[in-house]
C-alpha positions as a Markdown table, in Angstrom:
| # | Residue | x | y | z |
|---|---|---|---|---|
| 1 | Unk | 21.0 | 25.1 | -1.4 |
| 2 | Unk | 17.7 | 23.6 | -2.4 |
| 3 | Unk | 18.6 | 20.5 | -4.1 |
| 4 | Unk | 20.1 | 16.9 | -3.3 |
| 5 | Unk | 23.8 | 16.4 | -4.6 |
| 6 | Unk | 23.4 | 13.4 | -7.3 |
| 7 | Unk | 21.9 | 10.0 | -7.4 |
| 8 | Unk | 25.6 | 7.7 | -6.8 |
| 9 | Unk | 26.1 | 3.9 | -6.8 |
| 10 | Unk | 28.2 | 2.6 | -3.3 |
| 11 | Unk | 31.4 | 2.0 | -3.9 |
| 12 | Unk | 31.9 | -1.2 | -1.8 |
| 13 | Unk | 29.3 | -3.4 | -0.2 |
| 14 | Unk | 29.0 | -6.4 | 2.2 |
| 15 | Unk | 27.3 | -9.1 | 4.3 |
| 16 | Unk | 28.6 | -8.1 | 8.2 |
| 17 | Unk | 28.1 | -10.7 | 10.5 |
| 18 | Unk | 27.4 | -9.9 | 14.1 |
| 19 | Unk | 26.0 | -11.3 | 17.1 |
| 20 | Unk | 23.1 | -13.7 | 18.2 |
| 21 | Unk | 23.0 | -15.2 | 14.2 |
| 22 | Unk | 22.3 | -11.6 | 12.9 |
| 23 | Unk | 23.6 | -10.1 | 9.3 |
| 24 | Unk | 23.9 | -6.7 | 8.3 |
| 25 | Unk | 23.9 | -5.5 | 5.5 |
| 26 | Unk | 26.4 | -2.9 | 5.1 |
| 27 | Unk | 27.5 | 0.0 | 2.2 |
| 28 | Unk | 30.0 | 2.5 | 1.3 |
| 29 | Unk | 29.8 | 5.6 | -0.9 |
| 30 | Unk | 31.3 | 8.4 | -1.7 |
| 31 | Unk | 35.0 | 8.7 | -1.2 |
| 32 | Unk | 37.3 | 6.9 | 1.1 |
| 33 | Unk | 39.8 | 9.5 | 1.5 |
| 34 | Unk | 36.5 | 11.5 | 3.1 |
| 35 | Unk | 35.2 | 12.7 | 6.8 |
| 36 | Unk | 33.2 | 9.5 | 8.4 |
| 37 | Unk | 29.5 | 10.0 | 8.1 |
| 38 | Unk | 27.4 | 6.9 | 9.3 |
| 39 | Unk | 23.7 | 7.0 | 8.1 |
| 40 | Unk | 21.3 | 5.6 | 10.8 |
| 41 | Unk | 17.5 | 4.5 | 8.8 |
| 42 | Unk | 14.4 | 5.1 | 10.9 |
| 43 | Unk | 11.3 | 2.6 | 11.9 |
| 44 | Unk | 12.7 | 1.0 | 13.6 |
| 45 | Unk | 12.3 | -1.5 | 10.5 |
| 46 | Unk | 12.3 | 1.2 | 7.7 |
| 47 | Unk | 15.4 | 0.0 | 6.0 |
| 48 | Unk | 17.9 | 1.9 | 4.1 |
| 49 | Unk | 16.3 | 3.3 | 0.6 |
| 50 | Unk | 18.7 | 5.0 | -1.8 |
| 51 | Unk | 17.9 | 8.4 | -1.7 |
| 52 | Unk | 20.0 | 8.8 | 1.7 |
| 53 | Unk | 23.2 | 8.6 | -0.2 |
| 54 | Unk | 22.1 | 12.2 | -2.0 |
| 55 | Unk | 22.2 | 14.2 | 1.3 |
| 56 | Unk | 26.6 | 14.2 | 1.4 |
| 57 | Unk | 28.7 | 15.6 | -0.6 |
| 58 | Unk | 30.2 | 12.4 | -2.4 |
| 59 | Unk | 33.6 | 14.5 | -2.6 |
| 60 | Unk | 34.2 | 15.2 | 1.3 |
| 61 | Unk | 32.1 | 12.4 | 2.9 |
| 62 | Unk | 32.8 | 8.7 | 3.6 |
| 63 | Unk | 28.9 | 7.6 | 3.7 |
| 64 | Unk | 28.2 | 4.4 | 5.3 |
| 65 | Unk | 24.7 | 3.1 | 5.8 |
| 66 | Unk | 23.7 | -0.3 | 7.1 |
| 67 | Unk | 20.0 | -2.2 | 7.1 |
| 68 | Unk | 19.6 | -2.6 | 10.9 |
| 69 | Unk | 18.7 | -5.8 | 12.5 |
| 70 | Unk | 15.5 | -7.5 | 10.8 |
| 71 | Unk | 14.9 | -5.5 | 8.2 |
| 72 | Unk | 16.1 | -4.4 | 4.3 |
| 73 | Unk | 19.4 | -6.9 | 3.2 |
| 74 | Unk | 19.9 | -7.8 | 6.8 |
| 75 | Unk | 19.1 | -11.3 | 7.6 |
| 76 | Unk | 17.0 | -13.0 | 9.8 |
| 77 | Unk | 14.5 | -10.7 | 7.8 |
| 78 | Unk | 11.7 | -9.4 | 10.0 |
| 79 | Unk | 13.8 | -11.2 | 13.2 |
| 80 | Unk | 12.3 | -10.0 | 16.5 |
| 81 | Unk | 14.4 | -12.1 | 18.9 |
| 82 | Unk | 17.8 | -10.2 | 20.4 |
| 83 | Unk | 16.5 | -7.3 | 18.5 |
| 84 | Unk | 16.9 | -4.2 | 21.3 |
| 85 | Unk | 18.1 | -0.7 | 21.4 |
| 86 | Unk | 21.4 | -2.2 | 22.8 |
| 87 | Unk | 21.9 | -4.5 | 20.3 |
| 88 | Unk | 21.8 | -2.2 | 17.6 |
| 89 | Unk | 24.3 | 0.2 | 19.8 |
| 90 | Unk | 26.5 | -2.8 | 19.9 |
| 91 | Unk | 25.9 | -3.2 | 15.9 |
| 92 | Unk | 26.8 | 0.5 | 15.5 |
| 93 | Unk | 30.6 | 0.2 | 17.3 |
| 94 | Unk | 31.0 | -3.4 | 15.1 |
| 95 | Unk | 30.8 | -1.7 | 11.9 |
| 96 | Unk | 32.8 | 1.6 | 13.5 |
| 97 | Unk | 35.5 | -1.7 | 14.3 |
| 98 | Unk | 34.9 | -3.6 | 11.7 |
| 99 | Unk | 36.0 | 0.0 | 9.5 |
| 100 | Unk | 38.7 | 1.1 | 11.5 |
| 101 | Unk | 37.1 | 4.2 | 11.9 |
| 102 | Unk | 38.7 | 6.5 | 15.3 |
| 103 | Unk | 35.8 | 8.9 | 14.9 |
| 104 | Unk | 32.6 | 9.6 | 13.0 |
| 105 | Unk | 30.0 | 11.9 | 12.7 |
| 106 | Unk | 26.5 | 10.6 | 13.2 |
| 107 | Unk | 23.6 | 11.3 | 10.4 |
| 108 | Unk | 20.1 | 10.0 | 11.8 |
| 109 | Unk | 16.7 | 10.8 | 11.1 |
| 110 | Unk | 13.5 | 9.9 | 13.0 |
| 111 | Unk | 14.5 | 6.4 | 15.4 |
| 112 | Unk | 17.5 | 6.8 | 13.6 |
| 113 | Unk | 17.8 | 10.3 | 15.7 |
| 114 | Unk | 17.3 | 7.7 | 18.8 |
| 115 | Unk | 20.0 | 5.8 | 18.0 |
| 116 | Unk | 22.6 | 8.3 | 17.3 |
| 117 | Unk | 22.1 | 9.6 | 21.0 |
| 118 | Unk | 21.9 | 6.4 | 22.2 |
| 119 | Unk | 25.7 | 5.4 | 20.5 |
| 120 | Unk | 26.9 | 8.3 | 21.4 |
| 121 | Unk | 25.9 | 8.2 | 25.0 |
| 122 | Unk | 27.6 | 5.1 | 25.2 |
| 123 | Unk | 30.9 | 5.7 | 23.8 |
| 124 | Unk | 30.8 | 9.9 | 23.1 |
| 125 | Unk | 34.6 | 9.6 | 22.7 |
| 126 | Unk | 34.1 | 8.0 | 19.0 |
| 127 | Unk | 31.8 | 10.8 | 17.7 |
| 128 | Unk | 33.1 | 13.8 | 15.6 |
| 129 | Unk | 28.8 | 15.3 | 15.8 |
| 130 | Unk | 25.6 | 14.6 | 15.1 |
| 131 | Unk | 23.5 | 15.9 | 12.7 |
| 132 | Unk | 19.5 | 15.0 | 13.5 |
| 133 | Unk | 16.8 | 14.7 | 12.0 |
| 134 | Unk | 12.8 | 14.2 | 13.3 |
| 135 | Unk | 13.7 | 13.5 | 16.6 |
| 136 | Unk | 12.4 | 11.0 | 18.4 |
| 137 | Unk | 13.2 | 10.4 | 22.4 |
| 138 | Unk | 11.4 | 7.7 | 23.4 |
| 139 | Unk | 9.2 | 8.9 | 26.3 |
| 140 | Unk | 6.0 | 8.0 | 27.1 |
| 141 | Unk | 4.4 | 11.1 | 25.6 |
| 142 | Unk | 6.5 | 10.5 | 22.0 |
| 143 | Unk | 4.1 | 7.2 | 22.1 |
| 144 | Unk | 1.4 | 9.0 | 23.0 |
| 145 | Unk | 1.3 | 11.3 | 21.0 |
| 146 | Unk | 1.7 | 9.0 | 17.4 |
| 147 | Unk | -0.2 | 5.7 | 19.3 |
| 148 | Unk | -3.4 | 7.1 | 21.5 |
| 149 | Unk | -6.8 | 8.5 | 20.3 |
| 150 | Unk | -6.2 | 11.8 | 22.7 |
| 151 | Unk | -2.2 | 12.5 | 20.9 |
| 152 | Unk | -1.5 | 14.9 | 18.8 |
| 153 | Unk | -1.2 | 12.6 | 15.3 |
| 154 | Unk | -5.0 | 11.1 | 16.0 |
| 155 | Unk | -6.3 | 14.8 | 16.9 |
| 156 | Unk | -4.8 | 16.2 | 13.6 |
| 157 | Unk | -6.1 | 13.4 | 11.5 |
| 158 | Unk | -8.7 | 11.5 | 12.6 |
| 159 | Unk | -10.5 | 9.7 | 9.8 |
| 160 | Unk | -7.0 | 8.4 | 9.0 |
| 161 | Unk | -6.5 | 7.2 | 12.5 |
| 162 | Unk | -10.0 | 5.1 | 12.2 |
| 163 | Unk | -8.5 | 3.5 | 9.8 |
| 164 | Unk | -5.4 | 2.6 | 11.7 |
| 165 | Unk | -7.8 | 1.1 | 14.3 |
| 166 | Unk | -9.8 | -1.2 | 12.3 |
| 167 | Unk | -7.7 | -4.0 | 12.3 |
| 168 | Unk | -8.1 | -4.4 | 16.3 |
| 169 | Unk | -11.0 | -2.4 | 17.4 |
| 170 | Unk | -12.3 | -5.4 | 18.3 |
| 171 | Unk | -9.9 | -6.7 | 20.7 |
| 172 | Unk | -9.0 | -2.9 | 22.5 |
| 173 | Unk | -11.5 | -3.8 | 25.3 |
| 174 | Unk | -8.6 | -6.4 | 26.3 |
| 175 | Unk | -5.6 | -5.5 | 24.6 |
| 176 | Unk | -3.8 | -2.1 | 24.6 |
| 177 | Unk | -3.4 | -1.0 | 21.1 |
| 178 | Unk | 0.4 | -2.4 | 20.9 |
| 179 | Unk | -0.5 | -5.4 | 22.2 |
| 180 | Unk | -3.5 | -5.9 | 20.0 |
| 181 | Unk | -1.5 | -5.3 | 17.0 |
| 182 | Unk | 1.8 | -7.6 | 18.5 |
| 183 | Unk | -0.9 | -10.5 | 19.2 |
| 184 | Unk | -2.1 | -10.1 | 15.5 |
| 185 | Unk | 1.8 | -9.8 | 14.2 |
| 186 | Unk | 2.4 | -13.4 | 16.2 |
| 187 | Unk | -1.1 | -15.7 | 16.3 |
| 188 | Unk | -3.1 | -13.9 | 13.4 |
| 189 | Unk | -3.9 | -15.7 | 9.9 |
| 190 | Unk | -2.1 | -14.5 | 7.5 |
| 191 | Unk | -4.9 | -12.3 | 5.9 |
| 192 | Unk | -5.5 | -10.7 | 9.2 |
| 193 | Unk | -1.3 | -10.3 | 9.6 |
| 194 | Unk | -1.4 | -8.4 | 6.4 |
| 195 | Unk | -4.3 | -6.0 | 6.9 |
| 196 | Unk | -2.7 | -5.1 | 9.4 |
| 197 | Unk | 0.7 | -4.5 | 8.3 |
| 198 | Unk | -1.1 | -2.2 | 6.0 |
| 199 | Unk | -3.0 | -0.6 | 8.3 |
| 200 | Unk | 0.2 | 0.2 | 10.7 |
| 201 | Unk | 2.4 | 1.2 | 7.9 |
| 202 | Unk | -0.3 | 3.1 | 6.1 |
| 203 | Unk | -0.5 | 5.3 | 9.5 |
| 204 | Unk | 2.8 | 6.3 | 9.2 |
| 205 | Unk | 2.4 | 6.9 | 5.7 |
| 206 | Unk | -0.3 | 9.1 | 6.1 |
| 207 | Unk | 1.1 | 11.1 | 8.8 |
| 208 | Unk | 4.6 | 11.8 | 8.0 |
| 209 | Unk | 4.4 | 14.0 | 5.0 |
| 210 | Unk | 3.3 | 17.7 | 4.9 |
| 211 | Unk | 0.9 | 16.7 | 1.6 |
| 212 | Unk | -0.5 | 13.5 | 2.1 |
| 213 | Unk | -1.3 | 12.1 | -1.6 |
| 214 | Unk | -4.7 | 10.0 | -1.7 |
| 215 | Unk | -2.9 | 7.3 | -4.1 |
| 216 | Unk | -0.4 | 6.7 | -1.3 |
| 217 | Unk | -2.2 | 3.7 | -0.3 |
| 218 | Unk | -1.5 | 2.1 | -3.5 |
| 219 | Unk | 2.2 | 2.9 | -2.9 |
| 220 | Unk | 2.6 | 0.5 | 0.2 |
| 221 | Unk | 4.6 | -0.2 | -2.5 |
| 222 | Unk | 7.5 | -2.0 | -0.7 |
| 223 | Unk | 5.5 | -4.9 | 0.8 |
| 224 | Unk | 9.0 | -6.2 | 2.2 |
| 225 | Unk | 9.8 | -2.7 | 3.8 |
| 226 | Unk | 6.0 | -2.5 | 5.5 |
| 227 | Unk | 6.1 | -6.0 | 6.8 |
| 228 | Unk | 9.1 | -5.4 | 8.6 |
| 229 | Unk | 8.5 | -1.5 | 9.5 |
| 230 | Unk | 5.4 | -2.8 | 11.4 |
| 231 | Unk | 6.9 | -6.2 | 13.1 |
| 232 | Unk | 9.9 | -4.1 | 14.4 |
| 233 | Unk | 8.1 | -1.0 | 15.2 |
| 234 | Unk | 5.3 | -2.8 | 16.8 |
| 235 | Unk | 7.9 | -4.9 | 18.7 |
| 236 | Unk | 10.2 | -2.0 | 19.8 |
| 237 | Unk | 7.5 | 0.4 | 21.3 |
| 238 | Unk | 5.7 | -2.8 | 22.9 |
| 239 | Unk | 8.9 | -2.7 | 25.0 |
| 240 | Unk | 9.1 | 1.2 | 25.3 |
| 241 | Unk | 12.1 | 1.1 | 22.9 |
| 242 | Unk | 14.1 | -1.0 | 25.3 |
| 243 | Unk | 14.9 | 2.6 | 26.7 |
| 244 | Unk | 14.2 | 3.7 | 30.3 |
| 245 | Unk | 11.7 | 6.7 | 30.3 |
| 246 | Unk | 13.3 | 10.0 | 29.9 |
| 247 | Unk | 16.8 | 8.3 | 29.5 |
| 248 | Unk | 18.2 | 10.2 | 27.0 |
| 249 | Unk | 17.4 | 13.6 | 28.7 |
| 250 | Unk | 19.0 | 12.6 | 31.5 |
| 251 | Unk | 22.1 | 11.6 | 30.1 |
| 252 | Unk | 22.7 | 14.1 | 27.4 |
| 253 | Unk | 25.4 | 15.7 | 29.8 |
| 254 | Unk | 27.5 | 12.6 | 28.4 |
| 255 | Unk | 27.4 | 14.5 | 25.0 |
| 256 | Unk | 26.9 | 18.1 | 25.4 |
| 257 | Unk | 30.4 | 18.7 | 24.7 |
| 258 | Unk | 30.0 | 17.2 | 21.1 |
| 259 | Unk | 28.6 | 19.3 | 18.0 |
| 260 | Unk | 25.4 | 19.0 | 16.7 |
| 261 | Unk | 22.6 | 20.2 | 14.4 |
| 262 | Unk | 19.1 | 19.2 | 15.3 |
| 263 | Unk | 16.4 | 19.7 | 12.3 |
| 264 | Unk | 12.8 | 19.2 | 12.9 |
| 265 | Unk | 9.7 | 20.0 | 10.4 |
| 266 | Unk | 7.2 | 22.3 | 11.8 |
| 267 | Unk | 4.3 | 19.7 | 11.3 |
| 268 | Unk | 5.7 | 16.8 | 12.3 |
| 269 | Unk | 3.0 | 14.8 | 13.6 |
| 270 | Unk | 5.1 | 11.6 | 13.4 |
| 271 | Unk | 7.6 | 12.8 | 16.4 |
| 272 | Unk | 6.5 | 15.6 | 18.3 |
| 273 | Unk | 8.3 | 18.9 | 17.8 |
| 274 | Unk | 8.4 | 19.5 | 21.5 |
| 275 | Unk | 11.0 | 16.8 | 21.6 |
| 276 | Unk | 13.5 | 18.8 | 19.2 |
| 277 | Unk | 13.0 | 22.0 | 21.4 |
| 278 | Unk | 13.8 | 19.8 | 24.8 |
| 279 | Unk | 17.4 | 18.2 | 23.3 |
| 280 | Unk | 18.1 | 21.4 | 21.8 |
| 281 | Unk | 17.3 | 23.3 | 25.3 |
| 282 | Unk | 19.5 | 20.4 | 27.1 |
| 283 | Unk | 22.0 | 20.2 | 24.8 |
| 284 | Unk | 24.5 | 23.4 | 25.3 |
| 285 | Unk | 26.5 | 22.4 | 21.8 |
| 286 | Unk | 23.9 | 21.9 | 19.6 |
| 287 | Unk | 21.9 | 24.5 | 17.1 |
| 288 | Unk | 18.2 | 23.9 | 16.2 |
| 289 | Unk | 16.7 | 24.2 | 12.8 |
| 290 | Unk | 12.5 | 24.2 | 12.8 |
| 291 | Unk | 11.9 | 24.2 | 9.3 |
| 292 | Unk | 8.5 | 25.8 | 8.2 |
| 293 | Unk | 6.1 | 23.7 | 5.7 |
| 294 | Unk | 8.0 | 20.7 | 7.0 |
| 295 | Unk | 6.0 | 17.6 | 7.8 |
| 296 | Unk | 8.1 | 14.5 | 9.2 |
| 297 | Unk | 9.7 | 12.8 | 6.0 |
| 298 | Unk | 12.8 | 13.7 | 4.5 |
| 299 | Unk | 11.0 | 13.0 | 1.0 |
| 300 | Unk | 9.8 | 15.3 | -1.4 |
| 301 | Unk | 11.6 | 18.0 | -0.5 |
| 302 | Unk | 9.9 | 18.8 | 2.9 |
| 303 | Unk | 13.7 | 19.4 | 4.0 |
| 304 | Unk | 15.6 | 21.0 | 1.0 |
| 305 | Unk | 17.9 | 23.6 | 2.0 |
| 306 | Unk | 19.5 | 22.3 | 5.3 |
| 307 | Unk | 19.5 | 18.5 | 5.0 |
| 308 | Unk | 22.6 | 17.9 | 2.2 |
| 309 | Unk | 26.1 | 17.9 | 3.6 |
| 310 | Unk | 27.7 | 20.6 | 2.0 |
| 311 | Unk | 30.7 | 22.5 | 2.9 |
| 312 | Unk | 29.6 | 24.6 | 4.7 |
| 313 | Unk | 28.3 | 21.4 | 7.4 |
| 314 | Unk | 31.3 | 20.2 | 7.4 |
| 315 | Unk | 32.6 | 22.7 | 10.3 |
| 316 | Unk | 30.9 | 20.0 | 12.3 |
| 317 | Unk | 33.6 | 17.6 | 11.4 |
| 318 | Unk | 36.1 | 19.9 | 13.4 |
| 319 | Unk | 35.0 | 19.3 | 16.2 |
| 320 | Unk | 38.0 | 19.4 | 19.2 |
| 321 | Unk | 39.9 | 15.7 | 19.5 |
């Protein structure tokens, strides 16, 4: 298949409040009656979108998707306080609760990748599979690679990566680049916050598709979704993603019993494709897909042909219980 199955409306939709004054906002598509699919966004911060809801088959799959902490519907908006790895976890078995869902399979792309493993290495026993997308483990090299002047993303585009430097050039002769951009995010005027919440979001912009289009700075479109992909991204690799170095890796024999399809875009210069290989070398039960003249984004096509839940995915849904 080469296409997306059809643009649908959710079917149910709510305010979910969880813990530390946090609400989520939570949705439901598809059909009921369906296999258990939860959608995990990336960023962190990134939000939702609509498109997601046009990679299952609206016939077999029960699609639920929910704004994480901070960001899209979910309020505080742009909330940094109790705003971790494990709190979103937690958020992740709420809504499985809340649901009255036994198992599920796990959809996530880029730091939504993350925090699939993440759930379930902490409770494998609700998971069906995982199907993942751009993964990102949350190593030192992963920030390497997409932060520092010698990674791979700066080395592949380097004019772009100036410009992701310009709004603290000035203070990196006392301030790592994270911390340059956090002190701007939390003292900063508000012209300075908002050049560089451009210039952060832009980055990623630029970066995470196959053909970058020159207008795509004009498209930085969704002010609300680039103030709070940059807060929240900033935020979570300031504190290494909340995640001990290498964690995942070294827990993955937690999981290696479940199913699971790993996809990663031959260019990715967002999330490393080394990272795909590794998970897919630790992980016994999993198959990976390196799709050629595939950048990082699951837009414009870059994935067509292995993303949508068809039929013929659902096989992962069978796993043994």
């Amino acid at each position: 298949m080469n296409h997306l199955f059809p643009a649908i409306k959710p079917f149910h939709t709510e305010m979910l409040q969880v813990s530390d004054g946090h609400t989520l906002y939570v949705e439901q598509s598809g059909t009921a009656k369906g296999v258990p699919i939860l959608y995990l966004h990336g960023g962190p911060g990134a939000g939702m979108g609509e498109d997601y809801r046009r990679f299952f088959d609206p016939e077999k799959y029960w699609v639920i998707g929910f704004d994480q902490r901070g960001c899209g519907k979910s309020t505080p908006f742009g909330q940094l306080e109790n705003n971790s790895s494990e709190k979103l976890v937690d958020d992740v078995l709420a809504i499985q609760q809340h649901l009255q869902i036994e198992k599920w399979l796990l959809f996530g792309g880029s730091w939504g990748s993350t925090l699939a493993l993440l759930t379930a290495i902490r409770q494998p026993e609700s998971v069906m599979g995982l199907i993942l997308r751009g993964i990102f483990l949350a190593r030192e090299q992963d920030y390497d690679w997409y932060l520092q002047a010698d990674g791979g993303a700066a080395q592949l585009f380097p004019e772009y990566y100036q410009d992701f430097l310009a709004p603290v050039r000035s203070m990196l002769n006392e301030f790592s680049i994270v911390d340059a951009y956090s002190h701007i995010f939390a003292r900063g005027n508000e012209v300075q916050k908002m050049a560089a919440i451009k210039a952060w979001s832009l980055w990623e912009t630029r970066i995470s598709r196959l053909h970058y289009r020159p207008d795509e700075s004009k498209q930085l479109a969704n002010v609300h979704s680039a103030i709070s992909l940059a807060l929240l991204e900033c935020h979570y690799i300031k504190h290494k993603c909340f995640i001990p170095e290498n964690d995942i890796l070294q827990k993955i024999d937690k999981i290696k019993h479940l199913p699971s399809t790993i996809i990663h875009g031959r260019y990715d210069c967002v999330c490393k494709i080394e990272a795909a290989f590794s998970l897919s070398k630790a992980w016994d039960n999993s198959q990976l897909h390196i799709i050629p003249e595939a950048g990082h984004s699951s837009r414009a096509g870059n994935y067509s042909g292995i993303m949508p839940c068809h039929s013929s995915n659902a096989d992962i849904s069978k796993e043994r219980t």
